[in-house]
Structures are given as structure tokens and as C-alpha cells.
């Protein structure tokens, strides 16, 4: 049996149908999108840019990802194939879609409403840098060669501007992905609700990639590895 191609090409996608189809994807709706290659039609909204359309969907996807809908990750994967510009030309979208994808891929559900953290982010970020001390972050490693140029500043507890720029370069995309994945796991699985909330708050605060080199949590993560090396020497 031949696979039907572009069977629904001539069918206009009503805005309300688009919202229902994408805001809370199911196996059936996602297979429909993929089978009939509907993404171009779904996002063909006269008078509205693709970026605007996806931004409108972000709150729905965030909620679904926090509730354990792993299909959100699949949908974002297909977006990256059909519309790679979303992940290269807009840093806001790129960081939000990355966080939502990681949350969707992480098993479990939130035991708190995500909007509670989003609306009170500063409060939940207070002392959140101590999460870098959790044993879950032992999987995030820095080599001795990476740490050595920072040794003098870290020992004095005084990082220069040059050192902060150097630290920014330590957080390459693969390492950032790993850190966000650990935070997502903690947000969904840690037994203390306070820590879960702080982990999610940290994920949101790390949306600005350019700020990782000066973020208290990131600095503490690097400092912890430095002191671990120091302890092994003594």
C-alpha cells in the first residue's frame, strides 16, 4: 500500500484547530502532523510570523512538559527539522525550547505549579546556588587542565573579569545540556519540595546563555570541582 503524500495539502488549518493540535499533543495528533507533513500548513498563519506563533505556544508546552507529556520533545524535534531558524536566529526561543524539550524528556511530573516559580523567580532563586553541592552534580566534571588557569583566583575567592570570561567558555553546549538535564531530574524527582522548586527556578534563570559565566550556581559548580582537586592533592 502506497503511503499517501500531502493528502491534506488543500485543507486549510483553522486557528482553533491549530491551537488544540499543538498545545496538548497526543500520539494521534502528532502522528497526523508527521504523516501528512502538516507543519508547513499549521504554521502558515497570514499576518503572523512563525516566531510569534511558537512564542504563543510556549506556555502550553511548558505546562505539558512539566506534567510529563514526552510528546512535546518529539514535536520540538520536528520543529528543529522543519524550521531550523527557530534554533539559530532567536536566542529567546532557542533557550526556552531547549528547557521545555529537556523537561519533556525527563520522566516524572512536577509536584508544584510551574507558574508559581515563574511569577516569583527571585524569591525561589535565593540560596539556590547551593544546589551545586548536591551529589547529583558529581556527573558534571571539569578537567584539571580546565580548572588550572582559575586556581589562583579561586583560592583567593576573587574572580577577575578575565576569569569570568574564561568560565563562560567552560560552559559549552554539551555541558549546558547535561547541567539542565540534571536540574530537570531534580525538579521532578527530588524528595524535598523546596529543592524541586529551586531546581526549576535555576533552569529558568539559565535561559540567558551569556550569563552562565557569572551565574552564582555555575561559579559554585566550578569552585566545587577546584576544591575537590585541592583535597585530592593534600
JSON list of C-alpha atoms in Angstrom, two decimals:
[
{"chain": "A", "resi": 1, "resn": "UNK", "atom": "CA", "xyz": [0.00, 0.00, 0.00]},
{"chain": "A", "resi": 2, "resn": "UNK", "atom": "CA", "xyz": [1.44, 3.31, -1.05]},
{"chain": "A", "resi": 3, "resn": "UNK", "atom": "CA", "xyz": [1.78, 5.96, 1.62]},
{"chain": "A", "resi": 4, "resn": "UNK", "atom": "CA", "xyz": [-0.46, 8.96, 0.90]},
{"chain": "A", "resi": 5, "resn": "UNK", "atom": "CA", "xyz": [1.57, 12.06, 0.27]},
{"chain": "A", "resi": 6, "resn": "UNK", "atom": "CA", "xyz": [0.31, 15.54, 1.03]},
{"chain": "A", "resi": 7, "resn": "UNK", "atom": "CA", "xyz": [-3.21, 14.17, 1.30]},
{"chain": "A", "resi": 8, "resn": "UNK", "atom": "CA", "xyz": [-4.33, 17.19, 3.30]},
{"chain": "A", "resi": 9, "resn": "UNK", "atom": "CA", "xyz": [-2.42, 19.79, 1.31]},
{"chain": "A", "resi": 10, "resn": "UNK", "atom": "CA", "xyz": [-5.54, 21.61, 0.22]},
{"chain": "A", "resi": 11, "resn": "UNK", "atom": "CA", "xyz": [-7.15, 21.62, 3.66]},
{"chain": "A", "resi": 12, "resn": "UNK", "atom": "CA", "xyz": [-6.93, 24.95, 5.47]},
{"chain": "A", "resi": 13, "resn": "UNK", "atom": "CA", "xyz": [-5.91, 24.69, 9.10]},
{"chain": "A", "resi": 14, "resn": "UNK", "atom": "CA", "xyz": [-8.30, 26.65, 11.33]},
{"chain": "A", "resi": 15, "resn": "UNK", "atom": "CA", "xyz": [-6.51, 28.67, 14.07]},
{"chain": "A", "resi": 16, "resn": "UNK", "atom": "CA", "xyz": [-8.50, 26.97, 16.83]},
{"chain": "A", "resi": 17, "resn": "UNK", "atom": "CA", "xyz": [-7.72, 23.52, 15.42]},
{"chain": "A", "resi": 18, "resn": "UNK", "atom": "CA", "xyz": [-4.06, 24.53, 15.26]},
{"chain": "A", "resi": 19, "resn": "UNK", "atom": "CA", "xyz": [-4.12, 25.51, 18.93]},
{"chain": "A", "resi": 20, "resn": "UNK", "atom": "CA", "xyz": [-5.78, 22.26, 20.01]},
{"chain": "A", "resi": 21, "resn": "UNK", "atom": "CA", "xyz": [-3.50, 20.17, 17.81]},
{"chain": "A", "resi": 22, "resn": "UNK", "atom": "CA", "xyz": [-0.28, 21.67, 19.12]},
{"chain": "A", "resi": 23, "resn": "UNK", "atom": "CA", "xyz": [-0.99, 22.90, 22.66]},
{"chain": "A", "resi": 24, "resn": "UNK", "atom": "CA", "xyz": [-1.52, 19.41, 24.05]},
{"chain": "A", "resi": 25, "resn": "UNK", "atom": "CA", "xyz": [-0.19, 16.88, 21.51]},
{"chain": "A", "resi": 26, "resn": "UNK", "atom": "CA", "xyz": [-1.31, 13.27, 21.68]},
{"chain": "A", "resi": 27, "resn": "UNK", "atom": "CA", "xyz": [0.07, 10.24, 19.87]},
{"chain": "A", "resi": 28, "resn": "UNK", "atom": "CA", "xyz": [-2.74, 10.54, 17.33]},
{"chain": "A", "resi": 29, "resn": "UNK", "atom": "CA", "xyz": [-2.39, 14.27, 16.67]},
{"chain": "A", "resi": 30, "resn": "UNK", "atom": "CA", "xyz": [1.40, 14.06, 16.45]},
{"chain": "A", "resi": 31, "resn": "UNK", "atom": "CA", "xyz": [1.27, 11.12, 14.05]},
{"chain": "A", "resi": 32, "resn": "UNK", "atom": "CA", "xyz": [-1.18, 13.12, 11.91]},
{"chain": "A", "resi": 33, "resn": "UNK", "atom": "CA", "xyz": [1.20, 16.06, 11.79]},
{"chain": "A", "resi": 34, "resn": "UNK", "atom": "CA", "xyz": [4.14, 13.83, 10.84]},
{"chain": "A", "resi": 35, "resn": "UNK", "atom": "CA", "xyz": [2.29, 11.52, 8.44]},
{"chain": "A", "resi": 36, "resn": "UNK", "atom": "CA", "xyz": [0.82, 14.30, 6.33]},
{"chain": "A", "resi": 37, "resn": "UNK", "atom": "CA", "xyz": [3.68, 16.76, 6.74]},
{"chain": "A", "resi": 38, "resn": "UNK", "atom": "CA", "xyz": [1.32, 19.38, 8.17]},
{"chain": "A", "resi": 39, "resn": "UNK", "atom": "CA", "xyz": [3.82, 21.62, 9.93]},
{"chain": "A", "resi": 40, "resn": "UNK", "atom": "CA", "xyz": [4.07, 24.00, 6.99]},
{"chain": "A", "resi": 41, "resn": "UNK", "atom": "CA", "xyz": [0.29, 24.37, 6.88]},
{"chain": "A", "resi": 42, "resn": "UNK", "atom": "CA", "xyz": [-0.16, 24.55, 10.64]},
{"chain": "A", "resi": 43, "resn": "UNK", "atom": "CA", "xyz": [2.24, 27.46, 10.91]},
{"chain": "A", "resi": 44, "resn": "UNK", "atom": "CA", "xyz": [1.07, 29.15, 7.71]},
{"chain": "A", "resi": 45, "resn": "UNK", "atom": "CA", "xyz": [-0.74, 31.93, 9.54]},
{"chain": "A", "resi": 46, "resn": "UNK", "atom": "CA", "xyz": [-1.24, 35.07, 7.42]},
{"chain": "A", "resi": 47, "resn": "UNK", "atom": "CA", "xyz": [-0.15, 38.22, 9.18]},
{"chain": "A", "resi": 48, "resn": "UNK", "atom": "CA", "xyz": [1.71, 36.42, 11.95]},
{"chain": "A", "resi": 49, "resn": "UNK", "atom": "CA", "xyz": [5.33, 35.31, 11.93]},
{"chain": "A", "resi": 50, "resn": "UNK", "atom": "CA", "xyz": [6.45, 31.81, 12.78]},
{"chain": "A", "resi": 51, "resn": "UNK", "atom": "CA", "xyz": [8.32, 33.15, 15.81]},
{"chain": "A", "resi": 52, "resn": "UNK", "atom": "CA", "xyz": [5.20, 34.84, 17.19]},
{"chain": "A", "resi": 53, "resn": "UNK", "atom": "CA", "xyz": [3.16, 31.69, 16.68]},
{"chain": "A", "resi": 54, "resn": "UNK", "atom": "CA", "xyz": [5.65, 29.49, 18.53]},
{"chain": "A", "resi": 55, "resn": "UNK", "atom": "CA", "xyz": [6.02, 32.02, 21.36]},
{"chain": "A", "resi": 56, "resn": "UNK", "atom": "CA", "xyz": [2.24, 31.83, 21.88]},
{"chain": "A", "resi": 57, "resn": "UNK", "atom": "CA", "xyz": [2.54, 28.06, 22.27]},
{"chain": "A", "resi": 58, "resn": "UNK", "atom": "CA", "xyz": [5.44, 28.10, 24.75]},
{"chain": "A", "resi": 59, "resn": "UNK", "atom": "CA", "xyz": [3.29, 28.34, 27.93]},
{"chain": "A", "resi": 60, "resn": "UNK", "atom": "CA", "xyz": [1.19, 25.36, 26.81]},
{"chain": "A", "resi": 61, "resn": "UNK", "atom": "CA", "xyz": [4.28, 23.29, 26.02]},
{"chain": "A", "resi": 62, "resn": "UNK", "atom": "CA", "xyz": [5.96, 24.24, 29.28]},
{"chain": "A", "resi": 63, "resn": "UNK", "atom": "CA", "xyz": [2.91, 23.12, 31.25]},
{"chain": "A", "resi": 64, "resn": "UNK", "atom": "CA", "xyz": [2.67, 19.86, 29.33]},
{"chain": "A", "resi": 65, "resn": "UNK", "atom": "CA", "xyz": [6.39, 19.14, 29.72]},
{"chain": "A", "resi": 66, "resn": "UNK", "atom": "CA", "xyz": [6.13, 19.70, 33.48]},
{"chain": "A", "resi": 67, "resn": "UNK", "atom": "CA", "xyz": [3.19, 17.29, 33.55]},
{"chain": "A", "resi": 68, "resn": "UNK", "atom": "CA", "xyz": [5.19, 14.55, 31.85]},
{"chain": "A", "resi": 69, "resn": "UNK", "atom": "CA", "xyz": [3.99, 14.76, 28.23]},
{"chain": "A", "resi": 70, "resn": "UNK", "atom": "CA", "xyz": [7.08, 13.38, 26.49]},
{"chain": "A", "resi": 71, "resn": "UNK", "atom": "CA", "xyz": [5.49, 14.00, 23.06]},
{"chain": "A", "resi": 72, "resn": "UNK", "atom": "CA", "xyz": [6.40, 17.67, 23.47]},
{"chain": "A", "resi": 73, "resn": "UNK", "atom": "CA", "xyz": [10.02, 16.63, 22.96]},
{"chain": "A", "resi": 74, "resn": "UNK", "atom": "CA", "xyz": [9.13, 14.85, 19.71]},
{"chain": "A", "resi": 75, "resn": "UNK", "atom": "CA", "xyz": [7.23, 17.89, 18.48]},
{"chain": "A", "resi": 76, "resn": "UNK", "atom": "CA", "xyz": [10.17, 20.20, 19.22]},
{"chain": "A", "resi": 77, "resn": "UNK", "atom": "CA", "xyz": [12.47, 17.74, 17.43]},
{"chain": "A", "resi": 78, "resn": "UNK", "atom": "CA", "xyz": [10.35, 18.01, 14.28]},
{"chain": "A", "resi": 79, "resn": "UNK", "atom": "CA", "xyz": [10.27, 21.79, 14.59]},
{"chain": "A", "resi": 80, "resn": "UNK", "atom": "CA", "xyz": [14.08, 21.77, 14.57]},
{"chain": "A", "resi": 81, "resn": "UNK", "atom": "CA", "xyz": [13.98, 19.82, 11.29]},
{"chain": "A", "resi": 82, "resn": "UNK", "atom": "CA", "xyz": [11.30, 21.86, 9.54]},
{"chain": "A", "resi": 83, "resn": "UNK", "atom": "CA", "xyz": [12.22, 25.27, 10.95]},
{"chain": "A", "resi": 84, "resn": "UNK", "atom": "CA", "xyz": [15.90, 25.29, 12.00]},
{"chain": "A", "resi": 85, "resn": "UNK", "atom": "CA", "xyz": [15.83, 29.10, 12.06]},
{"chain": "A", "resi": 86, "resn": "UNK", "atom": "CA", "xyz": [13.92, 28.90, 15.37]},
{"chain": "A", "resi": 87, "resn": "UNK", "atom": "CA", "xyz": [17.01, 27.38, 16.97]},
{"chain": "A", "resi": 88, "resn": "UNK", "atom": "CA", "xyz": [19.64, 29.62, 15.39]},
{"chain": "A", "resi": 89, "resn": "UNK", "atom": "CA", "xyz": [18.26, 33.13, 14.89]},
{"chain": "A", "resi": 90, "resn": "UNK", "atom": "CA", "xyz": [16.34, 33.70, 18.12]},
{"chain": "A", "resi": 91, "resn": "UNK", "atom": "CA", "xyz": [18.16, 33.10, 21.42]},
{"chain": "A", "resi": 92, "resn": "UNK", "atom": "CA", "xyz": [14.97, 33.51, 23.47]},
{"chain": "A", "resi": 93, "resn": "UNK", "atom": "CA", "xyz": [13.19, 30.76, 21.56]},
{"chain": "A", "resi": 94, "resn": "UNK", "atom": "CA", "xyz": [16.26, 28.55, 21.47]},
{"chain": "A", "resi": 95, "resn": "UNK", "atom": "CA", "xyz": [16.74, 28.58, 25.24]},
{"chain": "A", "resi": 96, "resn": "UNK", "atom": "CA", "xyz": [13.04, 28.13, 26.00]},
{"chain": "A", "resi": 97, "resn": "UNK", "atom": "CA", "xyz": [12.60, 25.28, 23.55]},
{"chain": "A", "resi": 98, "resn": "UNK", "atom": "CA", "xyz": [15.72, 23.60, 24.93]},
{"chain": "A", "resi": 99, "resn": "UNK", "atom": "CA", "xyz": [14.42, 23.78, 28.51]},
{"chain": "A", "resi": 100, "resn": "UNK", "atom": "CA", "xyz": [10.96, 22.55, 27.52]},
{"chain": "A", "resi": 101, "resn": "UNK", "atom": "CA", "xyz": [12.43, 19.68, 25.49]},
{"chain": "A", "resi": 102, "resn": "UNK", "atom": "CA", "xyz": [14.64, 18.57, 28.37]},
{"chain": "A", "resi": 103, "resn": "UNK", "atom": "CA", "xyz": [11.73, 18.74, 30.83]},
{"chain": "A", "resi": 104, "resn": "UNK", "atom": "CA", "xyz": [9.58, 16.67, 28.46]},
{"chain": "A", "resi": 105, "resn": "UNK", "atom": "CA", "xyz": [12.32, 14.05, 28.09]},
{"chain": "A", "resi": 106, "resn": "UNK", "atom": "CA", "xyz": [12.76, 13.75, 31.85]},
{"chain": "A", "resi": 107, "resn": "UNK", "atom": "CA", "xyz": [10.47, 11.13, 33.46]},
{"chain": "A", "resi": 108, "resn": "UNK", "atom": "CA", "xyz": [8.10, 12.30, 36.18]},
{"chain": "A", "resi": 109, "resn": "UNK", "atom": "CA", "xyz": [5.81, 15.24, 36.88]},
{"chain": "A", "resi": 110, "resn": "UNK", "atom": "CA", "xyz": [6.09, 18.44, 38.87]},
{"chain": "A", "resi": 111, "resn": "UNK", "atom": "CA", "xyz": [4.69, 18.36, 42.40]},
{"chain": "A", "resi": 112, "resn": "UNK", "atom": "CA", "xyz": [4.11, 22.14, 42.23]},
{"chain": "A", "resi": 113, "resn": "UNK", "atom": "CA", "xyz": [2.56, 24.53, 39.71]},
{"chain": "A", "resi": 114, "resn": "UNK", "atom": "CA", "xyz": [5.29, 25.90, 37.41]},
{"chain": "A", "resi": 115, "resn": "UNK", "atom": "CA", "xyz": [3.57, 29.31, 37.27]},
{"chain": "A", "resi": 116, "resn": "UNK", "atom": "CA", "xyz": [4.27, 29.67, 41.00]},
{"chain": "A", "resi": 117, "resn": "UNK", "atom": "CA", "xyz": [8.01, 29.69, 40.26]},
{"chain": "A", "resi": 118, "resn": "UNK", "atom": "CA", "xyz": [7.76, 31.78, 37.11]},
{"chain": "A", "resi": 119, "resn": "UNK", "atom": "CA", "xyz": [5.86, 34.53, 38.92]},
{"chain": "A", "resi": 120, "resn": "UNK", "atom": "CA", "xyz": [8.18, 34.58, 41.97]},
{"chain": "A", "resi": 121, "resn": "UNK", "atom": "CA", "xyz": [11.50, 33.70, 40.38]},
{"chain": "A", "resi": 122, "resn": "UNK", "atom": "CA", "xyz": [13.72, 35.96, 42.50]},
{"chain": "A", "resi": 123, "resn": "UNK", "atom": "CA", "xyz": [12.34, 34.51, 45.73]},
{"chain": "A", "resi": 124, "resn": "UNK", "atom": "CA", "xyz": [12.94, 30.92, 44.68]},
{"chain": "A", "resi": 125, "resn": "UNK", "atom": "CA", "xyz": [16.46, 31.71, 43.44]},
{"chain": "A", "resi": 126, "resn": "UNK", "atom": "CA", "xyz": [17.57, 32.84, 46.88]},
{"chain": "A", "resi": 127, "resn": "UNK", "atom": "CA", "xyz": [20.36, 30.48, 48.02]},
{"chain": "A", "resi": 128, "resn": "UNK", "atom": "CA", "xyz": [19.61, 28.23, 45.02]},
{"chain": "A", "resi": 129, "resn": "UNK", "atom": "CA", "xyz": [23.33, 28.15, 44.16]},
{"chain": "A", "resi": 130, "resn": "UNK", "atom": "CA", "xyz": [23.82, 25.58, 46.95]},
{"chain": "A", "resi": 131, "resn": "UNK", "atom": "CA", "xyz": [22.18, 23.01, 44.69]},
{"chain": "A", "resi": 132, "resn": "UNK", "atom": "CA", "xyz": [25.61, 22.77, 43.05]},
{"chain": "A", "resi": 133, "resn": "UNK", "atom": "CA", "xyz": [26.66, 20.86, 46.20]},
{"chain": "A", "resi": 134, "resn": "UNK", "atom": "CA", "xyz": [24.16, 18.05, 45.59]},
{"chain": "A", "resi": 135, "resn": "UNK", "atom": "CA", "xyz": [25.69, 14.66, 44.75]},
{"chain": "A", "resi": 136, "resn": "UNK", "atom": "CA", "xyz": [23.62, 14.55, 41.54]},
{"chain": "A", "resi": 137, "resn": "UNK", "atom": "CA", "xyz": [26.00, 17.15, 40.08]},
{"chain": "A", "resi": 138, "resn": "UNK", "atom": "CA", "xyz": [29.06, 14.96, 40.52]},
{"chain": "A", "resi": 139, "resn": "UNK", "atom": "CA", "xyz": [28.44, 13.79, 36.95]},
{"chain": "A", "resi": 140, "resn": "UNK", "atom": "CA", "xyz": [29.32, 17.31, 35.75]},
{"chain": "A", "resi": 141, "resn": "UNK", "atom": "CA", "xyz": [33.09, 17.29, 35.57]},
{"chain": "A", "resi": 142, "resn": "UNK", "atom": "CA", "xyz": [35.78, 19.79, 34.63]},
{"chain": "A", "resi": 143, "resn": "UNK", "atom": "CA", "xyz": [39.25, 18.58, 33.78]},
{"chain": "A", "resi": 144, "resn": "UNK", "atom": "CA", "xyz": [42.27, 19.67, 35.77]},
{"chain": "A", "resi": 145, "resn": "UNK", "atom": "CA", "xyz": [43.57, 21.48, 32.70]},
{"chain": "A", "resi": 146, "resn": "UNK", "atom": "CA", "xyz": [40.31, 23.45, 32.52]},
{"chain": "A", "resi": 147, "resn": "UNK", "atom": "CA", "xyz": [40.44, 24.37, 36.21]},
{"chain": "A", "resi": 148, "resn": "UNK", "atom": "CA", "xyz": [44.17, 25.15, 36.48]},
{"chain": "A", "resi": 149, "resn": "UNK", "atom": "CA", "xyz": [44.03, 28.68, 34.92]},
{"chain": "A", "resi": 150, "resn": "UNK", "atom": "CA", "xyz": [41.48, 29.64, 37.59]},
{"chain": "A", "resi": 151, "resn": "UNK", "atom": "CA", "xyz": [43.34, 28.17, 40.54]},
{"chain": "A", "resi": 152, "resn": "UNK", "atom": "CA", "xyz": [44.85, 31.40, 41.90]},
{"chain": "A", "resi": 153, "resn": "UNK", "atom": "CA", "xyz": [41.57, 33.34, 41.70]},
{"chain": "A", "resi": 154, "resn": "UNK", "atom": "CA", "xyz": [39.50, 30.53, 43.16]},
{"chain": "A", "resi": 155, "resn": "UNK", "atom": "CA", "xyz": [41.91, 30.12, 46.06]},
{"chain": "A", "resi": 156, "resn": "UNK", "atom": "CA", "xyz": [41.54, 33.85, 46.83]},
{"chain": "A", "resi": 157, "resn": "UNK", "atom": "CA", "xyz": [37.74, 33.72, 46.36]},
{"chain": "A", "resi": 158, "resn": "UNK", "atom": "CA", "xyz": [38.11, 36.63, 43.95]},
{"chain": "A", "resi": 159, "resn": "UNK", "atom": "CA", "xyz": [37.44, 36.12, 40.27]},
{"chain": "A", "resi": 160, "resn": "UNK", "atom": "CA", "xyz": [38.73, 38.71, 37.83]},
{"chain": "A", "resi": 161, "resn": "UNK", "atom": "CA", "xyz": [36.78, 39.80, 34.79]},
{"chain": "A", "resi": 162, "resn": "UNK", "atom": "CA", "xyz": [39.14, 37.73, 32.65]},
{"chain": "A", "resi": 163, "resn": "UNK", "atom": "CA", "xyz": [38.45, 34.66, 34.79]},
{"chain": "A", "resi": 164, "resn": "UNK", "atom": "CA", "xyz": [34.71, 35.11, 34.43]},
{"chain": "A", "resi": 165, "resn": "UNK", "atom": "CA", "xyz": [35.05, 35.27, 30.65]},
{"chain": "A", "resi": 166, "resn": "UNK", "atom": "CA", "xyz": [37.15, 32.11, 30.82]},
{"chain": "A", "resi": 167, "resn": "UNK", "atom": "CA", "xyz": [34.48, 30.38, 32.92]},
{"chain": "A", "resi": 168, "resn": "UNK", "atom": "CA", "xyz": [31.84, 31.36, 30.35]},
{"chain": "A", "resi": 169, "resn": "UNK", "atom": "CA", "xyz": [33.77, 29.37, 27.74]},
{"chain": "A", "resi": 170, "resn": "UNK", "atom": "CA", "xyz": [33.79, 26.30, 30.00]},
{"chain": "A", "resi": 171, "resn": "UNK", "atom": "CA", "xyz": [30.04, 26.02, 29.57]},
{"chain": "A", "resi": 172, "resn": "UNK", "atom": "CA", "xyz": [29.90, 24.68, 26.04]},
{"chain": "A", "resi": 173, "resn": "UNK", "atom": "CA", "xyz": [26.55, 23.40, 24.64]},
{"chain": "A", "resi": 174, "resn": "UNK", "atom": "CA", "xyz": [27.08, 19.76, 25.65]},
{"chain": "A", "resi": 175, "resn": "UNK", "atom": "CA", "xyz": [27.94, 20.70, 29.24]},
{"chain": "A", "resi": 176, "resn": "UNK", "atom": "CA", "xyz": [25.00, 23.10, 29.43]},
{"chain": "A", "resi": 177, "resn": "UNK", "atom": "CA", "xyz": [22.68, 20.36, 28.19]},
{"chain": "A", "resi": 178, "resn": "UNK", "atom": "CA", "xyz": [23.98, 17.98, 30.86]},
{"chain": "A", "resi": 179, "resn": "UNK", "atom": "CA", "xyz": [23.53, 20.54, 33.64]},
{"chain": "A", "resi": 180, "resn": "UNK", "atom": "CA", "xyz": [19.98, 21.38, 32.56]},
{"chain": "A", "resi": 181, "resn": "UNK", "atom": "CA", "xyz": [19.18, 17.66, 32.40]},
{"chain": "A", "resi": 182, "resn": "UNK", "atom": "CA", "xyz": [20.34, 17.18, 35.99]},
{"chain": "A", "resi": 183, "resn": "UNK", "atom": "CA", "xyz": [18.28, 20.17, 37.11]},
{"chain": "A", "resi": 184, "resn": "UNK", "atom": "CA", "xyz": [15.20, 18.77, 35.34]},
{"chain": "A", "resi": 185, "resn": "UNK", "atom": "CA", "xyz": [15.69, 15.42, 37.07]},
{"chain": "A", "resi": 186, "resn": "UNK", "atom": "CA", "xyz": [15.97, 17.13, 40.46]},
{"chain": "A", "resi": 187, "resn": "UNK", "atom": "CA", "xyz": [12.91, 19.31, 39.76]},
{"chain": "A", "resi": 188, "resn": "UNK", "atom": "CA", "xyz": [10.80, 16.23, 39.06]},
{"chain": "A", "resi": 189, "resn": "UNK", "atom": "CA", "xyz": [12.29, 13.63, 41.37]},
{"chain": "A", "resi": 190, "resn": "UNK", "atom": "CA", "xyz": [13.93, 15.18, 44.45]},
{"chain": "A", "resi": 191, "resn": "UNK", "atom": "CA", "xyz": [12.15, 14.29, 47.72]},
{"chain": "A", "resi": 192, "resn": "UNK", "atom": "CA", "xyz": [12.26, 17.86, 49.12]},
{"chain": "A", "resi": 193, "resn": "UNK", "atom": "CA", "xyz": [9.77, 20.23, 47.51]},
{"chain": "A", "resi": 194, "resn": "UNK", "atom": "CA", "xyz": [11.95, 23.26, 48.24]},
{"chain": "A", "resi": 195, "resn": "UNK", "atom": "CA", "xyz": [14.83, 21.77, 46.25]},
{"chain": "A", "resi": 196, "resn": "UNK", "atom": "CA", "xyz": [12.49, 20.83, 43.38]},
{"chain": "A", "resi": 197, "resn": "UNK", "atom": "CA", "xyz": [11.29, 24.41, 43.14]},
{"chain": "A", "resi": 198, "resn": "UNK", "atom": "CA", "xyz": [14.81, 25.81, 43.27]},
{"chain": "A", "resi": 199, "resn": "UNK", "atom": "CA", "xyz": [15.96, 23.44, 40.51]},
{"chain": "A", "resi": 200, "resn": "UNK", "atom": "CA", "xyz": [13.21, 24.64, 38.20]},
{"chain": "A", "resi": 201, "resn": "UNK", "atom": "CA", "xyz": [13.94, 28.28, 39.10]},
{"chain": "A", "resi": 202, "resn": "UNK", "atom": "CA", "xyz": [17.58, 27.69, 38.17]},
{"chain": "A", "resi": 203, "resn": "UNK", "atom": "CA", "xyz": [16.57, 26.24, 34.81]},
{"chain": "A", "resi": 204, "resn": "UNK", "atom": "CA", "xyz": [14.59, 29.39, 34.02]},
{"chain": "A", "resi": 205, "resn": "UNK", "atom": "CA", "xyz": [17.37, 31.69, 35.23]},
{"chain": "A", "resi": 206, "resn": "UNK", "atom": "CA", "xyz": [19.84, 29.93, 32.92]},
{"chain": "A", "resi": 207, "resn": "UNK", "atom": "CA", "xyz": [17.83, 30.89, 29.82]},
{"chain": "A", "resi": 208, "resn": "UNK", "atom": "CA", "xyz": [20.39, 33.62, 29.11]},
{"chain": "A", "resi": 209, "resn": "UNK", "atom": "CA", "xyz": [23.37, 31.65, 27.89]},
{"chain": "A", "resi": 210, "resn": "UNK", "atom": "CA", "xyz": [25.63, 34.70, 28.04]},
{"chain": "A", "resi": 211, "resn": "UNK", "atom": "CA", "xyz": [25.10, 34.88, 31.83]},
{"chain": "A", "resi": 212, "resn": "UNK", "atom": "CA", "xyz": [26.40, 31.40, 32.67]},
{"chain": "A", "resi": 213, "resn": "UNK", "atom": "CA", "xyz": [29.94, 32.70, 33.30]},
{"chain": "A", "resi": 214, "resn": "UNK", "atom": "CA", "xyz": [28.72, 34.95, 36.13]},
{"chain": "A", "resi": 215, "resn": "UNK", "atom": "CA", "xyz": [25.78, 32.91, 37.42]},
{"chain": "A", "resi": 216, "resn": "UNK", "atom": "CA", "xyz": [26.25, 32.07, 41.16]},
{"chain": "A", "resi": 217, "resn": "UNK", "atom": "CA", "xyz": [25.21, 28.46, 40.59]},
{"chain": "A", "resi": 218, "resn": "UNK", "atom": "CA", "xyz": [27.69, 27.96, 37.75]},
{"chain": "A", "resi": 219, "resn": "UNK", "atom": "CA", "xyz": [30.50, 29.63, 39.68]},
{"chain": "A", "resi": 220, "resn": "UNK", "atom": "CA", "xyz": [29.84, 27.37, 42.66]},
{"chain": "A", "resi": 221, "resn": "UNK", "atom": "CA", "xyz": [29.86, 24.32, 40.40]},
{"chain": "A", "resi": 222, "resn": "UNK", "atom": "CA", "xyz": [33.32, 25.26, 39.09]},
{"chain": "A", "resi": 223, "resn": "UNK", "atom": "CA", "xyz": [34.61, 26.14, 42.57]},
{"chain": "A", "resi": 224, "resn": "UNK", "atom": "CA", "xyz": [33.43, 22.79, 43.94]},
{"chain": "A", "resi": 225, "resn": "UNK", "atom": "CA", "xyz": [35.49, 20.94, 41.34]},
{"chain": "A", "resi": 226, "resn": "UNK", "atom": "CA", "xyz": [38.52, 23.08, 42.15]},
{"chain": "A", "resi": 227, "resn": "UNK", "atom": "CA", "xyz": [38.32, 22.27, 45.86]},
{"chain": "A", "resi": 228, "resn": "UNK", "atom": "CA", "xyz": [37.85, 18.60, 45.06]},
{"chain": "A", "resi": 229, "resn": "UNK", "atom": "CA", "xyz": [41.15, 18.66, 43.16]},
{"chain": "A", "resi": 230, "resn": "UNK", "atom": "CA", "xyz": [42.76, 20.51, 46.06]},
{"chain": "A", "resi": 231, "resn": "UNK", "atom": "CA", "xyz": [41.51, 17.91, 48.53]},
{"chain": "A", "resi": 232, "resn": "UNK", "atom": "CA", "xyz": [43.00, 15.09, 46.47]},
{"chain": "A", "resi": 233, "resn": "UNK", "atom": "CA", "xyz": [46.39, 16.81, 46.47]},
{"chain": "A", "resi": 234, "resn": "UNK", "atom": "CA", "xyz": [46.53, 17.16, 50.27]}
]
